mmCIF file of C-alpha atoms in Angstrom:
data_model
loop_
_atom_site.group_PDB
_atom_site.id
_atom_site.type_symbol
_atom_site.label_atom_id
_atom_site.label_comp_id
_atom_site.label_asym_id
_atom_site.label_seq_id
_atom_site.Cartn_x
_atom_site.Cartn_y
_atom_site.Cartn_z
ATOM 1 C CA MET W 20 -104.810 -23.704 -56.111
ATOM 2 C CA ALA W 21 -104.367 -24.258 -52.373
ATOM 3 C CA ARG W 22 -107.942 -24.945 -51.248
ATOM 4 C CA TRP W 23 -111.331 -25.332 -52.953
ATOM 5 C CA GLN W 24 -113.295 -22.131 -52.101
ATOM 6 C CA PRO W 25 -116.328 -22.351 -54.264
ATOM 7 C CA GLU W 26 -117.790 -18.997 -53.301
ATOM 8 C CA THR W 27 -114.644 -16.989 -54.158
ATOM 9 C CA THR W 28 -114.119 -18.982 -57.355
ATOM 10 C CA GLN W 29 -117.621 -18.260 -58.522
ATOM 11 C CA ARG W 30 -117.362 -14.590 -57.580
ATOM 12 C CA LEU W 31 -114.183 -14.345 -59.672
ATOM 13 C CA VAL W 32 -115.733 -16.106 -62.643
ATOM 14 C CA VAL W 33 -118.796 -13.837 -62.605
ATOM 15 C CA ALA W 34 -116.646 -10.735 -62.235
ATOM 16 C CA ALA W 35 -114.371 -11.826 -65.159
ATOM 17 C CA VAL W 36 -117.171 -12.686 -67.558
ATOM 18 C CA ASP W 37 -118.928 -9.451 -66.754
ATOM 19 C CA LEU W 38 -115.727 -7.538 -67.564
ATOM 20 C CA PHE W 39 -115.064 -9.558 -70.673
ATOM 21 C CA THR W 40 -118.481 -8.741 -71.841
ATOM 22 C CA GLU W 41 -118.282 -5.037 -70.951
ATOM 23 C CA GLN W 42 -114.884 -4.261 -72.315
ATOM 24 C CA GLY W 43 -113.466 -7.298 -74.123
ATOM 25 C CA TYR W 44 -111.203 -10.140 -73.036
ATOM 26 C CA ASP W 45 -107.929 -8.560 -74.154
ATOM 27 C CA ALA W 46 -108.532 -5.260 -72.303
ATOM 28 C CA THR W 47 -109.411 -7.009 -69.024
ATOM 29 C CA THR W 48 -106.652 -7.346 -66.416
ATOM 30 C CA VAL W 49 -106.338 -9.665 -63.465
ATOM 31 C CA ALA W 50 -106.289 -6.626 -61.167
ATOM 32 C CA GLN W 51 -109.634 -5.458 -62.542
ATOM 33 C CA ILE W 52 -111.172 -8.859 -62.101
ATOM 34 C CA ALA W 53 -109.903 -9.149 -58.505
ATOM 35 C CA GLU W 54 -111.225 -5.622 -57.739
ATOM 36 C CA ARG W 55 -114.660 -6.371 -59.202
ATOM 37 C CA ALA W 56 -114.844 -9.559 -57.153
ATOM 38 C CA GLY W 57 -113.724 -7.714 -53.993
ATOM 39 C CA VAL W 58 -110.538 -9.767 -53.491
ATOM 40 C CA THR W 59 -106.794 -9.122 -53.726
ATOM 41 C CA LYS W 60 -104.657 -10.059 -56.760
ATOM 42 C CA SER W 61 -102.925 -12.701 -54.702
ATOM 43 C CA THR W 62 -106.226 -14.247 -53.851
ATOM 44 C CA PHE W 63 -106.992 -14.347 -57.550
ATOM 45 C CA PHE W 64 -103.712 -16.185 -58.185
ATOM 46 C CA ARG W 65 -104.477 -18.722 -55.490
ATOM 47 C CA HIS W 66 -107.506 -19.712 -57.557
ATOM 48 C CA PHE W 67 -106.347 -19.334 -61.178
ATOM 49 C CA ALA W 68 -103.018 -19.330 -62.961
ATOM 50 C CA ASP W 69 -104.199 -16.495 -65.267
ATOM 51 C CA LYS W 70 -107.369 -14.876 -66.603
ATOM 52 C CA ARG W 71 -107.777 -17.451 -69.331
ATOM 53 C CA GLU W 72 -107.929 -20.277 -66.785
ATOM 54 C CA LEU W 73 -111.123 -18.609 -65.424
ATOM 55 C CA LEU W 74 -112.991 -19.938 -68.414
ATOM 56 C CA VAL W 75 -112.128 -23.513 -67.693
ATOM 57 C CA ALA W 76 -113.029 -23.242 -64.004
ATOM 58 C CA GLY W 77 -114.429 -26.544 -63.014
ATOM 59 C CA GLN W 78 -112.938 -28.526 -65.894
ATOM 60 C CA GLU W 79 -111.117 -30.885 -63.532
ATOM 61 C CA THR W 80 -114.361 -31.418 -61.652
ATOM 62 C CA LEU W 81 -116.258 -32.105 -64.859
ATOM 63 C CA CYS W 82 -113.621 -34.660 -66.003
ATOM 64 C CA ARG W 83 -113.746 -36.372 -62.607
ATOM 65 C CA LEU W 84 -117.581 -36.603 -62.612
ATOM 66 C CA LEU W 85 -117.698 -37.807 -66.236
ATOM 67 C CA THR W 86 -115.153 -40.428 -65.376
ATOM 68 C CA GLU W 87 -116.944 -41.516 -62.207
ATOM 69 C CA GLY W 88 -120.293 -41.685 -63.917
ATOM 70 C CA ILE W 89 -118.862 -43.881 -66.738
ATOM 71 C CA ALA W 90 -116.965 -46.112 -64.331
ATOM 72 C CA GLU W 91 -120.071 -46.756 -62.163
ATOM 73 C CA ALA W 92 -122.506 -47.459 -65.017
ATOM 74 C CA PRO W 93 -123.973 -50.953 -64.807
ATOM 75 C CA ALA W 94 -121.658 -53.791 -66.069
ATOM 76 C CA GLY W 95 -123.928 -54.514 -69.030
ATOM 77 C CA ALA W 96 -124.282 -50.924 -70.193
ATOM 78 C CA GLY W 97 -123.161 -50.210 -73.738
ATOM 79 C CA PRO W 98 -120.616 -47.395 -74.469
ATOM 80 C CA LEU W 99 -123.320 -44.760 -75.093
ATOM 81 C CA ASP W 100 -125.251 -45.774 -72.036
ATOM 82 C CA ALA W 101 -122.104 -45.410 -69.966
ATOM 83 C CA VAL W 102 -121.533 -42.006 -71.539
ATOM 84 C CA ALA W 103 -125.105 -41.045 -70.584
ATOM 85 C CA ALA W 104 -124.341 -41.989 -67.028
ATOM 86 C CA GLY W 105 -121.268 -39.714 -67.175
ATOM 87 C CA LEU W 106 -123.251 -36.857 -68.513
ATOM 88 C CA GLU W 107 -125.887 -37.208 -65.796
ATOM 89 C CA ARG W 108 -123.231 -37.182 -63.100
ATOM 90 C CA ALA W 109 -121.443 -34.162 -64.585
ATOM 91 C CA SER W 110 -124.636 -32.236 -65.154
ATOM 92 C CA SER W 111 -125.281 -32.280 -61.382
ATOM 93 C CA ALA W 112 -122.214 -30.080 -60.790
ATOM 94 C CA LEU W 113 -123.657 -27.174 -62.742
ATOM 95 C CA GLY W 114 -126.236 -24.962 -60.994
ATOM 96 C CA PRO W 115 -128.183 -21.784 -61.651
ATOM 97 C CA ALA W 116 -125.005 -19.608 -61.621
ATOM 98 C CA ASN W 117 -123.484 -21.718 -64.473
ATOM 99 C CA ARG W 118 -126.720 -21.452 -66.377
ATOM 100 C CA ALA W 119 -126.907 -17.671 -66.033
ATOM 101 C CA LEU W 120 -123.311 -17.322 -67.289
ATOM 102 C CA GLY W 121 -123.904 -19.362 -70.432
ATOM 103 C CA PRO W 122 -124.890 -16.542 -72.880
ATOM 104 C CA ARG W 123 -122.246 -14.120 -71.671
ATOM 105 C CA LEU W 124 -119.543 -16.808 -71.753
ATOM 106 C CA LYS W 125 -120.580 -17.593 -75.294
ATOM 107 C CA ALA W 126 -120.296 -13.946 -76.334
ATOM 108 C CA ALA W 127 -116.830 -13.630 -74.676
ATOM 109 C CA VAL W 128 -115.552 -16.775 -76.394
ATOM 110 C CA ALA W 129 -116.972 -15.700 -79.796
ATOM 111 C CA ALA W 130 -115.044 -12.418 -79.586
ATOM 112 C CA SER W 131 -111.583 -13.912 -78.811
ATOM 113 C CA THR W 132 -109.499 -16.417 -80.773
ATOM 114 C CA GLU W 133 -107.465 -17.044 -77.641
ATOM 115 C CA LEU W 134 -110.566 -18.149 -75.764
ATOM 116 C CA GLN W 135 -111.763 -20.220 -78.740
ATOM 117 C CA GLU W 136 -108.434 -22.069 -78.629
ATOM 118 C CA ARG W 137 -108.699 -22.661 -74.921
ATOM 119 C CA ASP W 138 -112.247 -23.809 -75.275
ATOM 120 C CA ALA W 139 -111.306 -26.224 -78.092
ATOM 121 C CA LEU W 140 -108.605 -27.770 -75.936
ATOM 122 C CA LYS W 141 -111.075 -28.126 -73.061
ATOM 123 C CA SER W 142 -113.291 -30.241 -75.340
ATOM 124 C CA VAL W 143 -110.247 -32.413 -76.224
ATOM 125 C CA GLY W 144 -109.605 -32.877 -72.540
ATOM 126 C CA LEU W 145 -113.153 -33.917 -71.798
ATOM 127 C CA ALA W 146 -113.106 -36.374 -74.711
ATOM 128 C CA ALA W 147 -109.793 -37.874 -73.533
ATOM 129 C CA ALA W 148 -111.153 -38.376 -69.988
ATOM 130 C CA MET W 149 -114.270 -40.112 -71.279
ATOM 131 C CA THR W 150 -112.263 -42.242 -73.752
ATOM 132 C CA ALA W 151 -109.996 -43.397 -70.945
ATOM 133 C CA ALA W 152 -112.973 -44.202 -68.661
ATOM 134 C CA LEU W 153 -114.617 -46.229 -71.475
ATOM 135 C CA VAL W 154 -111.406 -48.096 -72.343
ATOM 136 C CA ALA W 155 -111.098 -48.961 -68.637
ATOM 137 C CA ARG W 156 -114.531 -50.659 -68.990
ATOM 138 C CA GLY W 157 -113.158 -52.789 -71.806
ATOM 139 C CA VAL W 158 -114.562 -50.798 -74.697
ATOM 140 C CA PRO W 159 -112.252 -51.049 -77.781
ATOM 141 C CA GLU W 160 -110.197 -47.833 -78.139
ATOM 142 C CA LEU W 161 -111.793 -46.614 -81.419
ATOM 143 C CA VAL W 162 -115.385 -47.253 -80.230
ATOM 144 C CA ALA W 163 -114.496 -45.503 -76.953
ATOM 145 C CA GLN W 164 -113.127 -42.511 -78.837
ATOM 146 C CA LEU W 165 -116.269 -42.199 -80.892
ATOM 147 C CA ALA W 166 -118.606 -42.511 -77.960
ATOM 148 C CA ALA W 167 -116.550 -39.886 -76.070
ATOM 149 C CA GLU W 168 -116.804 -37.502 -79.079
ATOM 150 C CA LEU W 169 -120.591 -38.004 -79.061
ATOM 151 C CA GLY W 170 -120.566 -37.305 -75.292
ATOM 152 C CA VAL W 171 -118.727 -34.020 -75.734
ATOM 153 C CA LEU W 172 -121.092 -32.952 -78.506
ATOM 154 C CA ALA W 173 -124.084 -33.896 -76.391
ATOM 155 C CA PHE W 174 -122.803 -32.026 -73.387
ATOM 156 C CA LYS W 175 -122.120 -28.866 -75.437
ATOM 157 C CA ARG W 176 -125.488 -28.967 -77.219
ATOM 158 C CA GLY W 177 -127.273 -29.776 -73.982
ATOM 159 C CA TYR W 178 -125.542 -26.894 -72.158
ATOM 160 C CA ALA W 179 -126.378 -24.494 -75.023
ATOM 161 C CA GLN W 180 -129.999 -25.627 -74.955
ATOM 162 C CA TRP W 181 -130.191 -25.229 -71.197
ATOM 163 C CA SER W 182 -128.453 -21.912 -70.825
ATOM 164 C CA GLU W 183 -129.243 -20.074 -74.024
ATOM 165 C CA ILE W 184 -132.387 -21.360 -75.596
ATOM 166 C CA ASP W 185 -134.746 -22.998 -73.129
ATOM 167 C CA ARG W 186 -135.546 -20.121 -70.762
ATOM 168 C CA ASP W 187 -138.640 -21.689 -69.250
ATOM 169 C CA GLU W 188 -136.524 -23.327 -66.537
ATOM 170 C CA THR W 189 -138.577 -26.524 -66.492
ATOM 171 C CA THR W 190 -135.916 -28.852 -67.826
ATOM 172 C CA GLY W 191 -132.602 -29.517 -66.172
ATOM 173 C CA LEU W 192 -129.175 -29.704 -67.866
ATOM 174 C CA ALA W 193 -129.093 -33.538 -67.479
ATOM 175 C CA GLU W 194 -132.306 -33.917 -69.434
ATOM 176 C CA HIS W 195 -131.047 -31.597 -72.209
ATOM 177 C CA ALA W 196 -127.709 -33.460 -72.435
ATOM 178 C CA LEU W 197 -129.349 -36.814 -72.538
ATOM 179 C CA ALA W 198 -131.823 -35.687 -75.177
ATOM 180 C CA ALA W 199 -128.946 -34.433 -77.291
ATOM 181 C CA LEU W 200 -127.080 -37.692 -76.815
ATOM 182 C CA ASN W 201 -130.251 -39.508 -77.990
ATOM 183 C CA ASP W 202 -130.441 -37.241 -81.074
ATOM 184 C CA LEU W 203 -126.850 -37.986 -81.835
ATOM 185 C CA ARG W 204 -127.407 -41.787 -81.368
ATOM 186 C CA GLN W 205 -130.233 -41.511 -83.937
ATOM 187 C CA ALA W 206 -128.058 -39.464 -86.324
ATOM 188 C CA THR W 207 -125.330 -42.173 -86.032
ATOM 189 C CA THR W 208 -127.704 -44.774 -87.474
ATOM 190 C CA ALA W 209 -128.243 -42.462 -90.447
ATOM 191 C CA LEU W 210 -124.463 -42.558 -91.120
ATOM 192 C CA THR W 211 -124.126 -46.237 -91.684
ATOM 193 C CA MET P 9 -100.311 -12.975 -96.744
ATOM 194 C CA ALA P 10 -99.843 -11.156 -99.986
ATOM 195 C CA ARG P 11 -98.999 -13.842 -102.392
ATOM 196 C CA TRP P 12 -98.673 -17.638 -102.173
ATOM 197 C CA GLN P 13 -94.981 -18.511 -102.238
ATOM 198 C CA PRO P 14 -94.904 -22.152 -101.454
ATOM 199 C CA GLU P 15 -91.076 -22.457 -101.313
ATOM 200 C CA THR P 16 -90.512 -19.679 -98.826
ATOM 201 C CA THR P 17 -93.506 -20.874 -96.757
ATOM 202 C CA GLN P 18 -92.097 -24.342 -96.584
ATOM 203 C CA ARG P 19 -88.637 -23.126 -95.749
ATOM 204 C CA LEU P 20 -89.992 -21.100 -92.864
ATOM 205 C CA VAL P 21 -91.964 -24.085 -91.540
ATOM 206 C CA VAL P 22 -89.005 -26.412 -91.669
ATOM 207 C CA ALA P 23 -86.802 -23.833 -89.904
ATOM 208 C CA ALA P 24 -89.406 -23.161 -87.239
ATOM 209 C CA VAL P 25 -90.113 -26.804 -86.460
ATOM 210 C CA ASP P 26 -86.337 -27.542 -86.314
ATOM 211 C CA LEU P 27 -85.870 -24.660 -83.819
ATOM 212 C CA PHE P 28 -88.978 -25.651 -81.721
ATOM 213 C CA THR P 29 -87.482 -29.165 -81.494
ATOM 214 C CA GLU P 30 -83.906 -27.944 -80.712
ATOM 215 C CA GLN P 31 -84.747 -25.312 -78.134
ATOM 216 C CA GLY P 32 -88.460 -25.377 -77.422
ATOM 217 C CA TYR P 33 -91.368 -23.341 -78.749
ATOM 218 C CA ASP P 34 -91.323 -20.573 -76.121
ATOM 219 C CA ALA P 35 -87.614 -19.853 -76.547
ATOM 220 C CA THR P 36 -87.835 -19.549 -80.282
ATOM 221 C CA THR P 37 -88.281 -16.029 -81.831
ATOM 222 C CA VAL P 38 -89.449 -14.910 -85.175
ATOM 223 C CA ALA P 39 -86.042 -13.355 -85.885
ATOM 224 C CA GLN P 40 -84.410 -16.803 -85.291
ATOM 225 C CA ILE P 41 -86.833 -18.488 -87.562
ATOM 226 C CA ALA P 42 -86.301 -15.960 -90.329
ATOM 227 C CA GLU P 43 -82.500 -16.212 -89.970
ATOM 228 C CA ARG P 44 -82.548 -20.029 -90.120
ATOM 229 C CA ALA P 45 -84.730 -19.866 -93.224
ATOM 230 C CA GLY P 46 -82.426 -17.215 -94.801
ATOM 231 C CA VAL P 47 -85.100 -14.536 -95.105
ATOM 232 C CA THR P 48 -85.827 -11.213 -93.358
ATOM 233 C CA LYS P 49 -88.257 -10.659 -90.530
ATOM 234 C CA SER P 50 -90.475 -8.681 -92.807
ATOM 235 C CA THR P 51 -90.605 -11.594 -95.231
ATOM 236 C CA PHE P 52 -91.664 -13.773 -92.326
ATOM 237 C CA PHE P 53 -94.511 -11.462 -91.477
ATOM 238 C CA ARG P 54 -95.672 -11.452 -95.139
ATOM 239 C CA HIS P 55 -96.313 -15.205 -94.680
ATOM 240 C CA PHE P 56 -97.447 -15.553 -91.095
ATOM 241 C CA ALA P 57 -99.054 -13.362 -88.482
ATOM 242 C CA ASP P 58 -96.876 -14.904 -85.740
ATOM 243 C CA LYS P 59 -94.868 -18.035 -84.989
ATOM 244 C CA ARG P 60 -97.895 -19.936 -83.824
ATOM 245 C CA GLU P 61 -99.515 -19.544 -87.262
ATOM 246 C CA LEU P 62 -96.663 -21.509 -88.716
ATOM 247 C CA LEU P 63 -98.181 -24.600 -87.284
ATOM 248 C CA VAL P 64 -101.413 -24.187 -89.107
ATOM 249 C CA ALA P 65 -99.681 -23.419 -92.349
ATOM 250 C CA GLY P 66 -101.921 -24.746 -95.085
ATOM 251 C CA GLN P 67 -105.094 -24.918 -93.020
ATOM 252 C CA GLU P 68 -107.002 -22.685 -95.408
ATOM 253 C CA THR P 69 -105.874 -24.907 -98.295
ATOM 254 C CA LEU P 70 -106.938 -28.035 -96.377
ATOM 255 C CA CYS P 71 -110.378 -26.532 -95.677
ATOM 256 C CA ARG P 72 -110.851 -25.590 -99.300
ATOM 257 C CA LEU P 73 -109.813 -29.046 -100.547
ATOM 258 C CA LEU P 74 -111.974 -30.865 -98.076
ATOM 259 C CA THR P 75 -114.905 -28.598 -99.061
ATOM 260 C CA GLU P 76 -114.338 -29.113 -102.824
ATOM 261 C CA GLY P 77 -114.011 -32.846 -102.531
ATOM 262 C CA ILE P 78 -117.265 -33.156 -100.507
ATOM 263 C CA ALA P 79 -119.131 -30.819 -102.901
ATOM 264 C CA GLU P 80 -117.999 -32.731 -105.999
ATOM 265 C CA ALA P 81 -118.832 -36.215 -104.650
ATOM 266 C CA PRO P 82 -121.438 -38.039 -106.723
ATOM 267 C CA ALA P 83 -125.045 -36.953 -106.027
ATOM 268 C CA GLY P 84 -125.938 -40.322 -104.530
ATOM 269 C CA ALA P 85 -122.974 -40.553 -102.212
ATOM 270 C CA GLY P 86 -123.901 -40.807 -98.479
ATOM 271 C CA PRO P 87 -122.355 -38.458 -95.892
ATOM 272 C CA LEU P 88 -119.328 -40.673 -95.122
ATOM 273 C CA ASP P 89 -118.648 -41.322 -98.812
ATOM 274 C CA ALA P 90 -118.649 -37.587 -99.395
ATOM 275 C CA VAL P 91 -116.239 -37.192 -96.480
ATOM 276 C CA ALA P 92 -114.020 -39.848 -98.015
ATOM 277 C CA ALA P 93 -113.948 -37.812 -101.273
ATOM 278 C CA GLY P 94 -112.950 -34.739 -99.223
ATOM 279 C CA LEU P 95 -110.132 -36.625 -97.477
ATOM 280 C CA GLU P 96 -108.829 -37.954 -100.766
ATOM 281 C CA ARG P 97 -108.773 -34.431 -102.218
ATOM 282 C CA ALA P 98 -107.104 -32.908 -99.133
ATOM 283 C CA SER P 99 -104.513 -35.707 -98.948
ATOM 284 C CA SER P 100 -103.260 -34.730 -102.379
ATOM 285 C CA ALA P 101 -101.988 -31.357 -100.895
ATOM 286 C CA LEU P 102 -99.551 -33.040 -98.549
ATOM 287 C CA GLY P 103 -96.272 -34.319 -99.866
ATOM 288 C CA PRO P 104 -92.982 -35.700 -98.649
ATOM 289 C CA ALA P 105 -92.050 -32.467 -96.824
ATOM 290 C CA ASN P 106 -95.307 -32.668 -94.782
ATOM 291 C CA ARG P 107 -94.654 -36.284 -94.049
ATOM 292 C CA ALA P 108 -91.050 -35.660 -92.874
ATOM 293 C CA LEU P 109 -92.290 -32.954 -90.534
ATOM 294 C CA GLY P 110 -94.882 -35.159 -88.792
ATOM 295 C CA PRO P 111 -92.836 -36.598 -85.909
ATOM 296 C CA ARG P 112 -91.116 -33.251 -85.126
ATOM 297 C CA LEU P 113 -94.380 -31.406 -85.292
ATOM 298 C CA LYS P 114 -95.926 -33.880 -82.887
ATOM 299 C CA ALA P 115 -93.075 -33.450 -80.430
ATOM 300 C CA ALA P 116 -93.308 -29.619 -80.632
ATOM 301 C CA VAL P 117 -97.087 -29.688 -79.982
ATOM 302 C CA ALA P 118 -96.816 -32.227 -77.144
ATOM 303 C CA ALA P 119 -94.388 -29.871 -75.411
ATOM 304 C CA SER P 120 -96.551 -26.686 -75.577
ATOM 305 C CA THR P 121 -100.032 -25.998 -74.149
ATOM 306 C CA GLU P 122 -100.258 -22.983 -76.482
ATOM 307 C CA LEU P 123 -99.666 -25.171 -79.525
ATOM 308 C CA GLN P 124 -102.101 -27.818 -78.289
ATOM 309 C CA GLU P 125 -104.752 -25.123 -78.031
ATOM 310 C CA ARG P 126 -104.023 -23.940 -81.579
ATOM 311 C CA ASP P 127 -104.080 -27.483 -82.839
ATOM 312 C CA ALA P 128 -107.421 -28.161 -81.135
ATOM 313 C CA LEU P 129 -108.978 -25.079 -82.726
ATOM 314 C CA LYS P 130 -107.521 -26.181 -86.077
ATOM 315 C CA SER P 131 -109.536 -29.427 -85.759
ATOM 316 C CA VAL P 132 -112.676 -27.460 -84.925
ATOM 317 C CA GLY P 133 -112.125 -25.397 -88.107
ATOM 318 C CA LEU P 134 -111.754 -28.465 -90.265
ATOM 319 C CA ALA P 135 -114.871 -29.999 -88.767
ATOM 320 C CA ALA P 136 -116.825 -26.850 -89.320
ATOM 321 C CA ALA P 137 -115.740 -26.632 -93.005
ATOM 322 C CA MET P 138 -116.757 -30.208 -93.620
ATOM 323 C CA THR P 139 -120.079 -29.830 -91.743
ATOM 324 C CA ALA P 140 -120.941 -26.777 -93.892
ATOM 325 C CA ALA P 141 -120.000 -28.639 -97.108
ATOM 326 C CA LEU P 142 -122.203 -31.611 -96.078
ATOM 327 C CA VAL P 143 -125.186 -29.397 -95.054
ATOM 328 C CA ALA P 144 -124.765 -27.767 -98.531
ATOM 329 C CA ARG P 145 -125.396 -31.246 -99.963
ATOM 330 C CA GLY P 146 -128.664 -31.514 -98.067
ATOM 331 C CA VAL P 147 -127.341 -33.669 -95.198
ATOM 332 C CA PRO P 148 -129.218 -32.926 -91.923
ATOM 333 C CA GLU P 149 -127.127 -30.738 -89.635
ATOM 334 C CA LEU P 150 -126.564 -33.287 -86.850
ATOM 335 C CA VAL P 151 -125.643 -36.087 -89.259
ATOM 336 C CA ALA P 152 -123.338 -33.660 -91.050
ATOM 337 C CA GLN P 153 -121.646 -32.734 -87.758
ATOM 338 C CA LEU P 154 -121.034 -36.366 -86.887
ATOM 339 C CA ALA P 155 -119.747 -37.267 -90.304
ATOM 340 C CA ALA P 156 -117.391 -34.279 -90.110
ATOM 341 C CA GLU P 157 -116.108 -35.374 -86.695
ATOM 342 C CA LEU P 158 -115.356 -38.745 -88.097
ATOM 343 C CA GLY P 159 -113.611 -37.086 -91.006
ATOM 344 C CA VAL P 160 -111.356 -35.076 -88.672
ATOM 345 C CA LEU P 161 -110.507 -38.172 -86.610
ATOM 346 C CA ALA P 162 -109.797 -40.108 -89.842
ATOM 347 C CA PHE P 163 -107.500 -37.439 -91.198
ATOM 348 C CA LYS P 164 -105.546 -37.176 -87.864
ATOM 349 C CA ARG P 165 -105.213 -40.930 -87.562
ATOM 350 C CA GLY P 166 -104.306 -41.314 -91.191
ATOM 351 C CA TYR P 167 -101.664 -38.538 -90.954
ATOM 352 C CA ALA P 168 -100.128 -40.027 -87.796
ATOM 353 C CA GLN P 169 -100.041 -43.475 -89.441
ATOM 354 C CA TRP P 170 -98.461 -42.083 -92.603
ATOM 355 C CA SER P 171 -95.963 -39.682 -91.004
ATOM 356 C CA GLU P 172 -95.044 -41.484 -87.752
ATOM 357 C CA ILE P 173 -95.652 -45.175 -87.968
ATOM 358 C CA ASP P 174 -95.642 -46.541 -91.464
ATOM 359 C CA ARG P 175 -92.145 -45.783 -92.621
ATOM 360 C CA ASP P 176 -92.062 -48.225 -95.491
ATOM 361 C CA GLU P 177 -93.319 -45.448 -97.860
ATOM 362 C CA THR P 178 -95.507 -47.851 -99.860
ATOM 363 C CA THR P 179 -98.828 -46.368 -98.803
ATOM 364 C CA GLY P 180 -99.975 -42.826 -99.467
ATOM 365 C CA LEU P 181 -101.741 -40.480 -97.009
ATOM 366 C CA ALA P 182 -105.072 -40.857 -98.829
ATOM 367 C CA GLU P 183 -105.043 -44.597 -98.379
ATOM 368 C CA HIS P 184 -104.227 -44.269 -94.668
ATOM 369 C CA ALA P 185 -106.966 -41.728 -94.133
ATOM 370 C CA LEU P 186 -109.579 -43.753 -95.962
ATOM 371 C CA ALA P 187 -108.561 -46.873 -94.030
ATOM 372 C CA ALA P 188 -108.970 -44.940 -90.776
ATOM 373 C CA LEU P 189 -112.380 -43.646 -91.959
ATOM 374 C CA ASN P 190 -113.390 -47.176 -92.694
ATOM 375 C CA ASP P 191 -112.331 -48.359 -89.204
ATOM 376 C CA LEU P 192 -114.347 -45.505 -87.723
ATOM 377 C CA ARG P 193 -117.420 -46.463 -89.852
ATOM 378 C CA GLN P 194 -117.103 -50.018 -88.453
ATOM 379 C CA ALA P 195 -116.746 -48.642 -84.851
ATOM 380 C CA THR P 196 -119.887 -46.565 -85.361
ATOM 381 C CA THR P 197 -121.961 -49.722 -85.994
ATOM 382 C CA ALA P 198 -120.636 -51.052 -82.668
ATOM 383 C CA LEU P 199 -122.083 -47.994 -81.010
ATOM 384 C CA THR P 200 -125.718 -48.503 -81.906
#
């Protein structure tokens, strides 16, 4: 990817998810996605390695924001408070276009094992990024790994709530993610 | 898969992992795997849908054993104690051949994004099976999901310890998995 061109990237993602939803993931070609987005195939390949990569658009950005938020949490913050700071920072990167895509993305992923696999590895990557950021704060590795897993669960639950369920548009993604993290924190105490 | 033929299945898995290690996952064909295992291609396809499926050989069995162990835990057992019962039951399905494969499997997965994706989705499947079994015991959904995530982490850490690190052969997989679950339980208290 030569340069960051958010408008083209977003147009390609919307075109792809529309086509996945209309005709299925397997039947959709890069040429069709480029045509729908009004760009050439070579422009497509400047933005994405293949059609599957479309679905993890922004993953590097998410990892960076989660890491930054965790790193910049106050020195006295516990692991889950640092994770909360990461979730807040990362939530700021997702806007109305991401929200509108949620339900269609979900349908496309549900219909394709290949996309489920890519999605599962994405979660592993987010957890690894948060674990590393927590370990860098001095959190013991196992505690860091647990806190990161809770962070991934909270982000996914928050995103689902924001984009699929809560259609009244009064609550932001960050609030949903932090509420989910708080629910998970409560559930953790029920475990031990 | 028409019938369960454990010897042929195992021979195919060993042949495949040997070939993945010798020449890489992408360069290995179904025909080569079948030849190495001394069976025909059609025998291969009676056991596995494709070469990637080889790496999740036994996943259905694992899911079934985890579910059974959780379901049959004593009525008063807490979520993590039920998970421990599932891990014990599932550990019984893995023998010396599984242990010997560990390090080579790890190398093959580390070298292939496709295998990492399949592996990540396998973990999602194991967590979903344990979550469902815990919910069936009356555990609240969020607590069940957390306990299941801890179970997956414990099983993976226990398997790594058993197959890659602890080569003195005095400790079984179940003991390693339960020790890992106990470590995670301790780490959970440090979270809250």
